[in-house]
Coordinates of C-alpha atoms and ligand atoms in Angstrom, one line a residue:
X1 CA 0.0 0.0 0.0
X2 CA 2.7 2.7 1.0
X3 CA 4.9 1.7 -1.9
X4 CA 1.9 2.4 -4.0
X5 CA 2.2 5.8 -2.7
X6 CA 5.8 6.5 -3.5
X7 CA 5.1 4.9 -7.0
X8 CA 2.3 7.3 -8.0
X9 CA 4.4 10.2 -6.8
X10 CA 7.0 9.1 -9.1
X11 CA 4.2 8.5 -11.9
X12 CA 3.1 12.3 -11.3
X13 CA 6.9 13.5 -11.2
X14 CA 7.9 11.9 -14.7
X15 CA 5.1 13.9 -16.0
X16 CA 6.1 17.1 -15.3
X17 CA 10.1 17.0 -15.2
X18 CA 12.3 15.9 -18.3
X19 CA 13.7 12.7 -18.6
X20 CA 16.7 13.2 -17.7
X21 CA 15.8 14.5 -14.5
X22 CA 14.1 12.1 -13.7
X23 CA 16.6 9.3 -14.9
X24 CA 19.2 10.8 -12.9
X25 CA 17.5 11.3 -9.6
X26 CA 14.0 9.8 -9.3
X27 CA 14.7 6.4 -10.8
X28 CA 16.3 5.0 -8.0
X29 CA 14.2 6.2 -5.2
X30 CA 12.2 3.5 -3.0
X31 CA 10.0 4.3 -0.2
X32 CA 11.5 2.9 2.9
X33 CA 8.9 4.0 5.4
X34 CA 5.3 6.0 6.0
X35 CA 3.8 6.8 9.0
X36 CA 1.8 9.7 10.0
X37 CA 5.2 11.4 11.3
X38 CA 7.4 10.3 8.9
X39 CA 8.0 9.6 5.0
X40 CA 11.4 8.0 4.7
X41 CA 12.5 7.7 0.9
X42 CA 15.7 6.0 0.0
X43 CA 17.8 7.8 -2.6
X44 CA 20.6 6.2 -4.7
X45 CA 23.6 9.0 -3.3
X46 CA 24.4 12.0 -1.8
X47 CA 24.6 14.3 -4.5
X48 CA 20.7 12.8 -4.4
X49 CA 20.0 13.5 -1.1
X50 CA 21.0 17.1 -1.6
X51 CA 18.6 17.7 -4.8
X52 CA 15.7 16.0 -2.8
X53 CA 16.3 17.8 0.5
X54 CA 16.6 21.2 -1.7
X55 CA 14.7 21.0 -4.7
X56 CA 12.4 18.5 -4.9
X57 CA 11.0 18.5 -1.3
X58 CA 8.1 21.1 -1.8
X59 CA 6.9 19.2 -5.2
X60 CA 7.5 16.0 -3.4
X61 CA 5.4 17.3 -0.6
X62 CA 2.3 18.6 -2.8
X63 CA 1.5 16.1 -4.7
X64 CA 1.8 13.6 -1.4
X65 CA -0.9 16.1 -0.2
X66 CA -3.0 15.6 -3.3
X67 CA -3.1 12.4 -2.2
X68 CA -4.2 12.9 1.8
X69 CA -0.7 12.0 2.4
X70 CA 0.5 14.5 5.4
X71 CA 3.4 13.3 7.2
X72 CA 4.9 15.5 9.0
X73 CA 8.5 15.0 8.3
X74 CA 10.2 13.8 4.7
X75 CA 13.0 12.3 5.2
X76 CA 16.2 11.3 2.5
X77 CA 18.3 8.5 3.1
X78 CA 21.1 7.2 1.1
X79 CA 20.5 3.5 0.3
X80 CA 24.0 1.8 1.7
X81 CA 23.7 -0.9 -1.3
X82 CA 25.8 0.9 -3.5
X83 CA 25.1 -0.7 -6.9
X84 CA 22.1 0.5 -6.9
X85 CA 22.6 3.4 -9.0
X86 CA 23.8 1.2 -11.7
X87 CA 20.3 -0.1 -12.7
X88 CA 20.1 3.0 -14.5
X89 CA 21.3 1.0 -17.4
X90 CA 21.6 2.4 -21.0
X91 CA 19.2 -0.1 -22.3
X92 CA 16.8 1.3 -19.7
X93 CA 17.4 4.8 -20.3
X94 CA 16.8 3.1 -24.1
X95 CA 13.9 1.9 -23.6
X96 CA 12.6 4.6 -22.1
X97 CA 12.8 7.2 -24.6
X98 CA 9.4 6.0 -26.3
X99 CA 7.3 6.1 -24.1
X100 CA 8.9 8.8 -21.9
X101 CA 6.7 12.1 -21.6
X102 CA 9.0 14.9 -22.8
X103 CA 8.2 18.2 -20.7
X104 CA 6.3 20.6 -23.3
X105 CA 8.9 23.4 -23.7
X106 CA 7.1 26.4 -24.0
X107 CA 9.5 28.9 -25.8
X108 CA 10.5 32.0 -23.8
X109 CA 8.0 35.1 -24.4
X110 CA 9.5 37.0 -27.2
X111 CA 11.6 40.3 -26.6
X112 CA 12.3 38.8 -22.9
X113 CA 15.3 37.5 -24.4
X114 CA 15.6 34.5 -22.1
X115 CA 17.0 31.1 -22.9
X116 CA 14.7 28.4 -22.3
X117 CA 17.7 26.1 -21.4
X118 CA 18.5 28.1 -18.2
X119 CA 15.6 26.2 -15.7
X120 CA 15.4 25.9 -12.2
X121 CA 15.1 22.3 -12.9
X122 CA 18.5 21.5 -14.7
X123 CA 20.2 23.4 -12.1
X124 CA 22.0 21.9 -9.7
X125 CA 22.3 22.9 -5.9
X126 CA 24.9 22.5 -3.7
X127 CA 26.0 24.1 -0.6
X128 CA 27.9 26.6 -2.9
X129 CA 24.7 28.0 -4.2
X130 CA 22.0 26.5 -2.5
X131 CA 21.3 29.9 -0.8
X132 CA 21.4 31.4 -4.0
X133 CA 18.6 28.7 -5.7
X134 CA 16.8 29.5 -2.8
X135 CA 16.7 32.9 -3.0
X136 CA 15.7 33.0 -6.7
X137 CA 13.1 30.4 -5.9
X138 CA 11.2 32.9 -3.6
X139 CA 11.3 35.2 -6.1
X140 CA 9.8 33.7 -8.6
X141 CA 6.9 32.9 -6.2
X142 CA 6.6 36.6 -5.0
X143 CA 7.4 38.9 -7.8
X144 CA 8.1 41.9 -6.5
X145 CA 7.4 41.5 -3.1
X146 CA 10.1 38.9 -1.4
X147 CA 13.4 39.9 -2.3
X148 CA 13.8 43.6 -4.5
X149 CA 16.2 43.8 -5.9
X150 CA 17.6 40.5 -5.8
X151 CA 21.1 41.0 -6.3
X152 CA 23.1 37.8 -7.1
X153 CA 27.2 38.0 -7.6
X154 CA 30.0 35.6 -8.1
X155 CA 32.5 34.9 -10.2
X156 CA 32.7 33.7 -13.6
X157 CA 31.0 30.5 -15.0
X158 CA 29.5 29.4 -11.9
X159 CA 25.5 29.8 -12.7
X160 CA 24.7 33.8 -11.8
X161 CA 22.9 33.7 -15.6
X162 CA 21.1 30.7 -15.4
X163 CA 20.1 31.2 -12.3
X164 CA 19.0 34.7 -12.9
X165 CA 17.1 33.6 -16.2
X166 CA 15.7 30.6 -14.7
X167 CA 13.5 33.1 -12.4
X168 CA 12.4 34.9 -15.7
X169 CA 11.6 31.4 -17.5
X170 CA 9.8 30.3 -14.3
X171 CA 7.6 33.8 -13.9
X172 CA 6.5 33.4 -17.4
X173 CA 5.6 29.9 -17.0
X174 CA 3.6 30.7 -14.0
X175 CA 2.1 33.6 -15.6
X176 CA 2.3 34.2 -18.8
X177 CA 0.9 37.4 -18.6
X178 CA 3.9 39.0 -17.0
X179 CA 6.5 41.2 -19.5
X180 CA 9.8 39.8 -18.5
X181 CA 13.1 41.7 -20.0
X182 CA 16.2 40.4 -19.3
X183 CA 19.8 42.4 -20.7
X184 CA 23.1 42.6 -19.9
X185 CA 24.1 45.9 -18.4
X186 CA 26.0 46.4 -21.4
X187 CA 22.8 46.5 -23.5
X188 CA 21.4 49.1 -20.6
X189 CA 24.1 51.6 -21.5
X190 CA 24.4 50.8 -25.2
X191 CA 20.4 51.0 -25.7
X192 CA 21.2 54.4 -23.7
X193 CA 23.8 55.9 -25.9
X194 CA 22.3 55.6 -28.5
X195 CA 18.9 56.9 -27.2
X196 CA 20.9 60.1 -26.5
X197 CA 22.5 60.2 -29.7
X198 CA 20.2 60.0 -31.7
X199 CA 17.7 61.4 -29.4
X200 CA 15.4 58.0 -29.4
X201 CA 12.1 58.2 -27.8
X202 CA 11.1 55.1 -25.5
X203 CA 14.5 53.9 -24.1
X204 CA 12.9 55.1 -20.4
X205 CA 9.3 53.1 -21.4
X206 CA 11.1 50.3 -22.6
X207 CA 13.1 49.7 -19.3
X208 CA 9.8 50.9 -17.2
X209 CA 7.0 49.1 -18.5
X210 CA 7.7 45.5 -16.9
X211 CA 7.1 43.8 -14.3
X212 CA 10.2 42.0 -13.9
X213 CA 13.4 43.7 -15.2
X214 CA 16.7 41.3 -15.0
X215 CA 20.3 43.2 -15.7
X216 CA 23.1 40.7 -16.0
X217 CA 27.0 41.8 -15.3
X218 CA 26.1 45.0 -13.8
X219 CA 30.0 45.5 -13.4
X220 CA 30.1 46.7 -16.9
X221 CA 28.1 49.6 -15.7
X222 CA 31.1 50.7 -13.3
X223 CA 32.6 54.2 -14.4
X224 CA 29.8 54.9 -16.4
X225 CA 28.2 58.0 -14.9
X226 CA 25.6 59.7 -16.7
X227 CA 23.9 55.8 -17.4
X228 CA 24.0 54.6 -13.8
X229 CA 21.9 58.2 -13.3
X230 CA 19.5 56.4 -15.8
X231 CA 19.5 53.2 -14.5
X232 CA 18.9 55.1 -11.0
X233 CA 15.4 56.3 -11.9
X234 CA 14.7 53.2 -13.8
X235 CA 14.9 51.3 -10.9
X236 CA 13.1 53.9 -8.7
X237 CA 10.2 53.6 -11.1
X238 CA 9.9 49.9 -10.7
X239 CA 10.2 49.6 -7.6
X240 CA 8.1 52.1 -6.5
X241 CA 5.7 50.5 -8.7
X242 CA 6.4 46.9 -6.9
X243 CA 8.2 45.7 -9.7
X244 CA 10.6 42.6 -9.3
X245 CA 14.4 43.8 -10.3
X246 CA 17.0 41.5 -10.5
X247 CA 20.7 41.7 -10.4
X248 CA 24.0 39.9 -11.2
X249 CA 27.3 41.6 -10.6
X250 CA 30.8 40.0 -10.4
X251 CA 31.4 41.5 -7.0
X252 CA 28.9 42.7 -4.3
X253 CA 27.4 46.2 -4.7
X254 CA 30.0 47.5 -2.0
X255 CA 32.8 46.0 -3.7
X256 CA 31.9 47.5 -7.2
X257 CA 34.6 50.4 -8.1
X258 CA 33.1 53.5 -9.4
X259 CA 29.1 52.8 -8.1
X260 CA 27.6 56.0 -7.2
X261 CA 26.8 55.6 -3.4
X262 CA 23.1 56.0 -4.4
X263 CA 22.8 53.5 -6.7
X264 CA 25.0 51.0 -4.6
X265 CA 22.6 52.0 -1.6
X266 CA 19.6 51.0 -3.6
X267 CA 21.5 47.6 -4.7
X268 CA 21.6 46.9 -1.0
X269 CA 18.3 47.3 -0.5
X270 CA 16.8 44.0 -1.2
X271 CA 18.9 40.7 -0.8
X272 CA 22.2 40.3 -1.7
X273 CA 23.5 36.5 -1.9
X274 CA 26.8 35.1 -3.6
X275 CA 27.2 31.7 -5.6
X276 CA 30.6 30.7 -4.1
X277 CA 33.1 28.0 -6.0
X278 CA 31.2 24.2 -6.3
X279 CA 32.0 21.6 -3.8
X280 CA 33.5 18.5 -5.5
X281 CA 29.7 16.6 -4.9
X282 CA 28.0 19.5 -6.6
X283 CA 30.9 19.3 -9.4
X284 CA 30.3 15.2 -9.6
X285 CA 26.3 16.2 -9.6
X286 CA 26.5 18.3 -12.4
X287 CA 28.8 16.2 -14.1
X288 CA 26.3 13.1 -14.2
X289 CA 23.4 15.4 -14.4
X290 CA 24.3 16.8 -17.7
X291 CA 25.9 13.2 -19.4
X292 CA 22.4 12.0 -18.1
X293 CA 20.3 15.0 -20.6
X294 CA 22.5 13.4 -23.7
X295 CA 21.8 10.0 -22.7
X296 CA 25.3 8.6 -21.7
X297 CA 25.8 6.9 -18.2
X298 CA 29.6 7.2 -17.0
X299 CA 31.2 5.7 -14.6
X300 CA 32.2 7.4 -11.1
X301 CA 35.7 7.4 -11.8
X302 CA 35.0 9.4 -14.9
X303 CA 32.8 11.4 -13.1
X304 CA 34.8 12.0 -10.1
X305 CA 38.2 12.2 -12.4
X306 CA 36.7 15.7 -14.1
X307 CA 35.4 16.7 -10.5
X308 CA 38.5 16.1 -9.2
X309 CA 40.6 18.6 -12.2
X310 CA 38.0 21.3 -13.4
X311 CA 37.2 22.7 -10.0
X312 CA 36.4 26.5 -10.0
X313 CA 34.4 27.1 -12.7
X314 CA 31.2 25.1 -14.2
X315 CA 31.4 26.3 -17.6
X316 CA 34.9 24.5 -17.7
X317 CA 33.1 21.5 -16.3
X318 CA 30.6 21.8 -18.5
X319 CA 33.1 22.3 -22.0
X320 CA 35.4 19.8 -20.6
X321 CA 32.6 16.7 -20.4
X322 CA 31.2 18.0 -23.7
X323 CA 34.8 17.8 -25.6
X324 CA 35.0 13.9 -23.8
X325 CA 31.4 13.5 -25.5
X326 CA 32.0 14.4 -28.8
X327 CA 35.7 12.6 -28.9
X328 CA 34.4 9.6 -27.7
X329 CA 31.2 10.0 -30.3
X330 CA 33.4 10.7 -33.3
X331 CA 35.9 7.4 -32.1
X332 CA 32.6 5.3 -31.1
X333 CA 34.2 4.3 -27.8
X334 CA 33.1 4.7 -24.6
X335 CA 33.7 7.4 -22.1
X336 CA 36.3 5.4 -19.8
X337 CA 39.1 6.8 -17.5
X338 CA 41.5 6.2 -19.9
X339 CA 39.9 8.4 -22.5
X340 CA 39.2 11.3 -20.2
X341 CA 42.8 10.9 -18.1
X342 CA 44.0 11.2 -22.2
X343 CA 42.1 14.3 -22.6
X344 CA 42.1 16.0 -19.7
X345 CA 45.4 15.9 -18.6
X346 CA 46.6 18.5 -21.2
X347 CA 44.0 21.1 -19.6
X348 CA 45.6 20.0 -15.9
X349 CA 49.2 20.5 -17.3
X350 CA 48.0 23.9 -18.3
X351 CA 46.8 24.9 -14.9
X352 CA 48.6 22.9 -12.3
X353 CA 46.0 22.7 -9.0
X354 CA 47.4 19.9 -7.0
X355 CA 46.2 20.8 -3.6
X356 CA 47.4 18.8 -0.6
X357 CA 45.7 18.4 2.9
X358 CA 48.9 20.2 4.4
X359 CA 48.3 23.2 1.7
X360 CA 44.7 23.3 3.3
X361 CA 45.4 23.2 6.9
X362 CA 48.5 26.2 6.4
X363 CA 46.3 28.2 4.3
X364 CA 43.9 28.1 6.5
X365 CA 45.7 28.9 9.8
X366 CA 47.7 31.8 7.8
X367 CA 44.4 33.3 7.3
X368 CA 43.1 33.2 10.9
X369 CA 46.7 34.1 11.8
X370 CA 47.7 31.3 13.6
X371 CA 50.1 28.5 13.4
X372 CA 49.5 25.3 11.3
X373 CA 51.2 23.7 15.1
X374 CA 48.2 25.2 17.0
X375 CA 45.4 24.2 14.5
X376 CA 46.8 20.7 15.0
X377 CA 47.1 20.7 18.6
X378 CA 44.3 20.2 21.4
X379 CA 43.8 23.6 22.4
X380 CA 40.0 24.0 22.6
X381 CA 40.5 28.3 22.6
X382 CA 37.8 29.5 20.2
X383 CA 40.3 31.5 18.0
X384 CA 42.0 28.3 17.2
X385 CA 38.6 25.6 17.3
X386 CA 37.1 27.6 14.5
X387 CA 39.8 27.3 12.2
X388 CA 40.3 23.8 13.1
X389 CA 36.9 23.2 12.1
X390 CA 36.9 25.2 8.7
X391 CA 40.2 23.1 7.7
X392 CA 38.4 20.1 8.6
X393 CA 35.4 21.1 6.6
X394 CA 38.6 22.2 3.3
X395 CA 39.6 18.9 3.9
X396 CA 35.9 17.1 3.1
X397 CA 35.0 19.6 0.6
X398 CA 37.6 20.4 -1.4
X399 CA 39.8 16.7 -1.0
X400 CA 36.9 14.9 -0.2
X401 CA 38.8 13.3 2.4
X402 CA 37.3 10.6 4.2
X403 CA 36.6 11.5 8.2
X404 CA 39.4 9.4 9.8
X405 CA 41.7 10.8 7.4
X406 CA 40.9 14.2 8.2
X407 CA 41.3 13.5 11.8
X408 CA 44.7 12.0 11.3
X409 CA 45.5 14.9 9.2
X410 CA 44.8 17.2 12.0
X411 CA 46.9 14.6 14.8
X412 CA 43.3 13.1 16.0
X413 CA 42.4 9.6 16.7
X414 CA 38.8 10.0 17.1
X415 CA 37.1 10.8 13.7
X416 CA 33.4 11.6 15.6
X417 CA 35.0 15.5 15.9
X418 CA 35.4 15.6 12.4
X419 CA 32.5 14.9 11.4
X420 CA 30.4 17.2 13.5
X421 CA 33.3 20.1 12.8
X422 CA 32.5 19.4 9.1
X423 CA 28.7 19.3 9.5
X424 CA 29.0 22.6 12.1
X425 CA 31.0 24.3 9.4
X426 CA 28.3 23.2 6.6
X427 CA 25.2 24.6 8.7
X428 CA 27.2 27.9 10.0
X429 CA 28.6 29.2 6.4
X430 CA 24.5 28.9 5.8
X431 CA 24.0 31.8 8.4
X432 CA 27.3 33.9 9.2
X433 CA 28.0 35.8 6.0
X434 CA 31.4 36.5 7.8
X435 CA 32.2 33.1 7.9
X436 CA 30.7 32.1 4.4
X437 CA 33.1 35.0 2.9
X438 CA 36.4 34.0 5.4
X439 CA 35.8 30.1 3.9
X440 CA 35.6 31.5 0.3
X441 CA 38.8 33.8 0.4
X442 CA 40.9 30.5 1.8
X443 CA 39.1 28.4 -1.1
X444 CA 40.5 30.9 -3.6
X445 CA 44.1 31.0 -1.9
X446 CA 44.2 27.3 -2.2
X447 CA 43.5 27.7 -6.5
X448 CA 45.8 30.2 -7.1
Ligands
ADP1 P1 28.0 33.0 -14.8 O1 26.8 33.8 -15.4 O2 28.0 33.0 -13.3 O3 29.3 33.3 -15.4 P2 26.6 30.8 -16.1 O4 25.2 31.0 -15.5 O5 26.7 31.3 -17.5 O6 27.7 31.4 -15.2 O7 27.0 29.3 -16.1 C1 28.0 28.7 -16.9 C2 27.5 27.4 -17.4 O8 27.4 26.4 -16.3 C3 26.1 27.4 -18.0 O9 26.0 26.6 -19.1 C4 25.2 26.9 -16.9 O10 24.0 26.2 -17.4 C5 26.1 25.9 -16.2 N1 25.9 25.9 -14.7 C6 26.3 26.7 -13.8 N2 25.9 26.3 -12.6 C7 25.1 25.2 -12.7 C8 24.4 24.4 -11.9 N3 24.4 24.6 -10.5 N4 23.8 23.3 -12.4 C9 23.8 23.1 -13.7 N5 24.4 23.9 -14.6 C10 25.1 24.9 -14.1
MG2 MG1 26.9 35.3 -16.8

């Protein structure tokens, strides 16, 4: 009876997500157990669990409702039997494709200039952006009214524009009604030039008349005087009209040279939230999840091998597994380790980024100004626990060390600290900002 449940949750699922979503994450899913309190699902890994406990939980949890299902808590759990990811065969994923319900793809609302590719759905989340998706999520569900502006920044390649579109594509599913325009600041002060020039009428409707304006790379505004003037009173008018704006900028407002301190005060109005560097499970996440959308299953060492070398940015990632597709296409040979060792190495040479768990552990105490000595030692003062606990937390994320190896690395025997520094570290860059920024400026040290 209760796996009946699960089962027509899954039915409802695979009719409203693409298949490769659904391949990748909902395939494996069984219901383990159902009371009134509690819905435990088993899922086939963490990068999984993440994607359930973040995306999927509030879909998961309506259409249970539909059904009078209520439980109070839904639970994720990673199924220890680990070959059970490997049912998603290819002749599965074959046989699929017939009878498989493709998603209708509605193409973007002209003029908005969005691309239907950037969805909420074939974005990944991970703790490096997870507050990020979460953000943009809201907003999309209150236009206008959550979060405004929204002001996103990061650095290069690591999802500000699809997660910035993927609100616009999401408002205009929801409501199709809605005008949604969405330019790169360098089209703001172009479309502005030239209005002066040649003395244009309508630049000041065109930017006015939305409901949902989104500017991407607002840097390229920097310097630019008389246009962030413009851009001032066009964002005035919308939001004094409750109109939704949306922001991405490499750097946050304060950080941007040459804002005018108006403008940047009005940038910090709303929410501002950064998309930090991926973990290496969001790297091997997005890794399978996009092999998964062309149909080709690899094998964790491939996937972990192109986790492991293309670390800082997810267009890389993204280039680097398409350039193993296509070679192994044109050779019709299958994506192994040897292939992608073959092919990836000459980007590694190119950009050495051998980290070591000693690297982590001095970088870290250098920032916090302390002594790689007292970060290994047992002092439990709070200056040095902290640190401890953010290199313990380097160690899982960016070496993916396992917990008794980070406690050895850092002279313990009991690996039980490890884990709950690494878990307190997880939950805390969530909330302190300070933190979140302190752990982001050692990342970057260590890939320099
Ligand atoms: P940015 O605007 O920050 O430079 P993009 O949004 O252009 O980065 O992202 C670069 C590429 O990586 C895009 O193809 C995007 O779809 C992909 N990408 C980035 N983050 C994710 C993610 N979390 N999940 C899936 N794809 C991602
Ligand atoms: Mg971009």
């Amino acid at each position: 009876m209760s796996r009946a449940v699960w089962q027509s949750v899954l039915d409802e699922v695979e009719l409203s997500v693409s298949r490769a979503t659904y391949l990748t994450w909902f395939k494996n899913t069984e219901l383990v157990e159902l009371s009134d309190e509690e819905l435990v699902v088993s899922v086939a890994n963490i990068f999984a669990k993440r994607q359930f406990e973040v995306k999927f939980n509030d879909q998961v949890r309506d259409i249970l409702k539909k059904q009078g299902v209520t439980p109070k808590n839904i639970r994720f759990i990673v199924q220890s039997t680990g070959a059970q990811k490997q049912t998603v065969s290819r002749e599965t994923t074959v046989q699929q494709q017939p009878i498989a319900v493709a998603k209708p793809k509605r193409s973007s609302q002209p003029g908005s200039s969005l691309n239907p590719r950037y969805t909420f759905e074939s974005f990944i989340v991970g703790s490096s952006n997870d507050l990020a998706y979460t953000a943009c999520q809201a907003v999309s569900k209150n236009i206008g009214t959550k979060y405004n502006p929204l002001f996103l920044y990061g650095g290069v390649g690591l999802g500000k524009t699809h997660l910035i579109q993927a609100v616009g594509n999401e408002i205009l599913r929801a409501n199709p009604e809605k005008s949604v325009l969405y330019i790169s600041s360098e089209t703001f002060v172009n479309d502005f030039l030239e209005s002066i020039r040649f003395k244009k009428k309508g630049f000041a409707d065109k930017y006015r008349n939305v409901d949902v304006l989104i500017v991407d790379d607002m840097q390229f505004i920097a310097g630019k005087e008389k246009t962030q003037e413009e851009f001032f009173h066009t964002f005035n008018a919308l939001h004094q009209a409750n109109k939704q704006i949306i922001i991405s900028s490499d750097k946050p407002p304060r950080s941007i040279p040459t804002l005018t301190e108006r403008l940047r005060s009005r940038f910090e109005w709303g929410m501002s939230i950064d998309i930090q560097m991926p973990d290496f499970e969001t790297r091997c996440a997005i890794v399978e999840a996009k092999a998964a959308m062309t149909d080709v299953e690899l094998g964790r060492d491939v996937i972990e091998y192109l986790a492991n070398n293309i670390k800082s940015n997810i267009r890389e990632l993204e280039g680097a597994l398409n350039q193993l597709l296509a070679y192994c296409e044109m050779r019709g040979i299958e994506p192994d380790i040897g292939t992608v060792e073959g092919l990836i190495g000459n980007i590694r040479q190119s950009r050495p980024q051998h980290i070591s768990p000693k690297q982590i552990i001095d970088k870290t105490a250098r920032h916090f100004q302390i002594t790689p000595v007292e970060i290994c030692s047992e002092k439990r003062d709070k200056h040095i626990v902290t640190p401890r606990q953010v290199a313990m937390y380097l160690l899982r994320s960016e070496l993916h060390l396992s917990f008794p190896k980070i406690a050895q690395e850092l002279g313990r025997k009991d690996h039980t600290t490890a884990i709950h520094s690494v878990e307190k570290i997880e939950r805390a860059v969530k909330l302190d900002m300070l933190l979140r920024e302190q752990v982001a400026s050692i990342r970057e040290k260590l890939y320099v």
